[in-house]
Amino acid sequence: MKKHWDNPQEHAMPQGVRVPASVQIGTVTVAPATVLAPMAGVTDTVFRRFIRNASVFTTGSDSAASVDATITNQQSGCGLIMTEFTSADGLSRMRETKRKRYLTYYDDEHPISAQLFGSNPDTLADSARIVQDAGFDLVDLNLGCPAKRVVACNGGSGLLKDLPQIERIFRAIRAAVSIPFTVKFRMGWNDKHIVCVELARLAEDCGLNACALHARTREDGYTGQARWEYIAACKDAVSIPVIGNGDIRTPEDAAAMVDITHCDAVMIGRTAPSNPWIFRQIAQYTASKEATGTGTYDHPADQDRYRMIRDYFGMLVDEIAIEEAAEAARAATITASGQVAREQRHRDCVGKMKQFASWFTHGVPGGGALRKQIFESKNGPAVLDAIESFFANRATVLEKEDAVAEVDETMLASAAAYCD
Ligand SMILES: Cc1cc2nc3c(=O)[nH]c(=O)nc-3n(C[C@H](O)[C@H](O)[C@H](O)COP(=O)(O)O)c2cc1C
């Protein structure tokens, strides 16, 4: 995952503009009009529920909120979540039980959209039916993935060079399902082949209910700035909702995107793993701006980060326990291949903890030491222990720091630098 942006553009607070309170996508109301972008390897059910349910601040204006309370979309600030992309070919070939694992979601994830990729209209239509039958609220087609292995099979952004094939796919999926159908695409293959406006019109003609543009070409990868003017051009061209995506890092960025493009909703990807409060911050910013004319929002404190890491890791471990209980209910004895799968699942869980730890601890003084400890941990409980003791010790360190703050502040600065 690319963590940094090339020369991020700083956006001042736009006057009189807000992220819309809602957007209607076919029969589904998305409120507020914010979407968690699909991210392979990131937006699994645990992360999606984490964004929905665990992103309340324990300090600041949210301090009275109960961590265990059910949280509405309005409170979390995230109106729609999406699965990572799933291969239509794979899905249509899989056995029922394996399909269920790929399409796992929980009741509190609604509204939820499942994203598919592929190039064969019939297979994609079959998979869209599977998604609809699994109870998803929307189905989305991926026309943006730049990965070579996907493009090589004409999937993802590979299709951007073949609009007639896209039309066949659009029509096949549209005929197959009655749930809202959306598409997420890049601007085109490269600067000589920009097709986003044509594609948005095609989507509308074929009965799709919304489109989302990541405002870069396939050749751009993640370099340079997302070119929001192309989101504006799509918005001008169609009357179905247009969701803007690319380079939103702050609530100010989200409002600026709406200001510049008039898009109907904003979609956020890379910011979410390092700042899961982003949706909540956008909601706070919007509400305070409406009330007072000035947008303000809370910033995570140490204990917010601590709770965030602990909750997320706890949810990962719980999910494994749920999967294992389901397996045990299906088969009385664990086969050798079942045992291999089980061990792999535990390794994946620890791998995910390590990956997330590095995103989550950015900006935490001494976070480098914690990251090192987590990377050296052999299993889930060891990772959790490292986190517990880091934050417990940190509370003591902070108390001591407070006590000596009056004595020598520069010494403290050097100590913090030494720890990190
Ligand atoms: C690790 C990672 C995985 C991604 N996986 C998907 C995916 O499965 N489907 C998709 O449409 N886009 C995927 N994307 C692209 C994002 O959805 C989004 O379009 C892109 O990151 C730009 O938005 P951002 O600037 O808010 O991150 C992925 C991006 C990243 C960083």
PDB file of C-alpha atoms and ligand atoms in Angstrom, residues 1 5 37-40 42 84-85 115 142 184 214 222 245-248 267-270, ligand 1:
ATOM      1  CA  MET A   1       0.000   0.000   0.000  1.00  0.00           C
ATOM      2  CA  TRP A   5       0.944  11.136  -1.449  1.00  0.00           C
ATOM      3  CA  ALA A  37     -13.347   2.333  -0.989  1.00  0.00           C
ATOM      4  CA  PRO A  38     -12.838  -1.331  -1.780  1.00  0.00           C
ATOM      5  CA  MET A  39      -9.254  -2.320  -0.902  1.00  0.00           C
ATOM      6  CA  ALA A  40      -7.924  -5.817  -1.526  1.00  0.00           C
ATOM      7  CA  VAL A  42      -7.756  -4.479   3.741  1.00  0.00           C
ATOM      8  CA  GLU A  84     -12.639  -5.939  -1.813  1.00  0.00           C
ATOM      9  CA  PHE A  85     -12.809  -7.098  -5.422  1.00  0.00           C
ATOM     10  CA  GLN A 115     -17.403  -5.696  -5.976  1.00  0.00           C
ATOM     11  CA  ASN A 142     -14.369  -3.085 -11.041  1.00  0.00           C
ATOM     12  CA  LYS A 184     -15.934   1.947 -10.347  1.00  0.00           C
ATOM     13  CA  HIS A 214     -10.782   7.181  -9.212  1.00  0.00           C
ATOM     14  CA  TYR A 222      -0.894   6.043  -7.725  1.00  0.00           C
ATOM     15  CA  ASN A 245     -12.454   9.187  -5.428  1.00  0.00           C
ATOM     16  CA  GLY A 246      -8.776   9.982  -5.108  1.00  0.00           C
ATOM     17  CA  ASP A 247      -6.508  11.680  -2.568  1.00  0.00           C
ATOM     18  CA  ILE A 248      -8.955  12.598   0.187  1.00  0.00           C
ATOM     19  CA  MET A 267     -15.106   7.654  -1.559  1.00  0.00           C
ATOM     20  CA  ILE A 268     -12.092   7.202   0.715  1.00  0.00           C
ATOM     21  CA  GLY A 269      -9.434   4.514   0.454  1.00  0.00           C
ATOM     22  CA  ARG A 270      -5.877   4.802   1.756  1.00  0.00           C
TER      23      ARG A 270
HETATM   24  C1  LIG B   1      -4.198  -1.781  -0.961  1.00  0.00           C
HETATM   25  C2  LIG B   1      -5.218  -1.312  -1.959  1.00  0.00           C
HETATM   26  C3  LIG B   1      -6.122  -2.227  -2.474  1.00  0.00           C
HETATM   27  C4  LIG B   1      -7.085  -1.803  -3.405  1.00  0.00           C
HETATM   28  N1  LIG B   1      -8.010  -2.714  -3.849  1.00  0.00           N
HETATM   29  C5  LIG B   1      -9.028  -2.283  -4.657  1.00  0.00           C
HETATM   30  C6  LIG B   1     -10.075  -3.162  -5.017  1.00  0.00           C
HETATM   31  O1  LIG B   1     -10.145  -4.340  -4.597  1.00  0.00           O
HETATM   32  N2  LIG B   1     -11.045  -2.676  -5.841  1.00  0.00           N
HETATM   33  C7  LIG B   1     -11.022  -1.378  -6.314  1.00  0.00           C
HETATM   34  O2  LIG B   1     -11.926  -0.974  -7.050  1.00  0.00           O
HETATM   35  N3  LIG B   1     -10.046  -0.532  -5.971  1.00  0.00           N
HETATM   36  C8  LIG B   1      -9.070  -0.943  -5.138  1.00  0.00           C
HETATM   37  N4  LIG B   1      -8.126  -0.062  -4.723  1.00  0.00           N
HETATM   38  C9  LIG B   1      -8.214   1.355  -5.133  1.00  0.00           C
HETATM   39  C10 LIG B   1      -9.005   2.165  -4.093  1.00  0.00           C
HETATM   40  O3  LIG B   1     -10.326   1.686  -3.983  1.00  0.00           O
HETATM   41  C11 LIG B   1      -9.050   3.675  -4.458  1.00  0.00           C
HETATM   42  O4  LIG B   1      -9.652   3.809  -5.708  1.00  0.00           O
HETATM   43  C12 LIG B   1      -7.655   4.291  -4.524  1.00  0.00           C
HETATM   44  O5  LIG B   1      -6.864   3.918  -3.421  1.00  0.00           O
HETATM   45  C13 LIG B   1      -7.740   5.823  -4.581  1.00  0.00           C
HETATM   46  O6  LIG B   1      -8.417   6.333  -3.480  1.00  0.00           O
HETATM   47  P1  LIG B   1      -7.606   6.992  -2.201  1.00  0.00           P
HETATM   48  O7  LIG B   1      -6.759   8.093  -2.747  1.00  0.00           O
HETATM   49  O8  LIG B   1      -8.685   7.481  -1.288  1.00  0.00           O
HETATM   50  O9  LIG B   1      -6.780   5.910  -1.625  1.00  0.00           O
HETATM   51  C14 LIG B   1      -7.132  -0.460  -3.834  1.00  0.00           C
HETATM   52  C15 LIG B   1      -6.207   0.450  -3.311  1.00  0.00           C
HETATM   53  C16 LIG B   1      -5.259   0.046  -2.382  1.00  0.00           C
HETATM   54  C17 LIG B   1      -4.304   1.053  -1.830  1.00  0.00           C
END
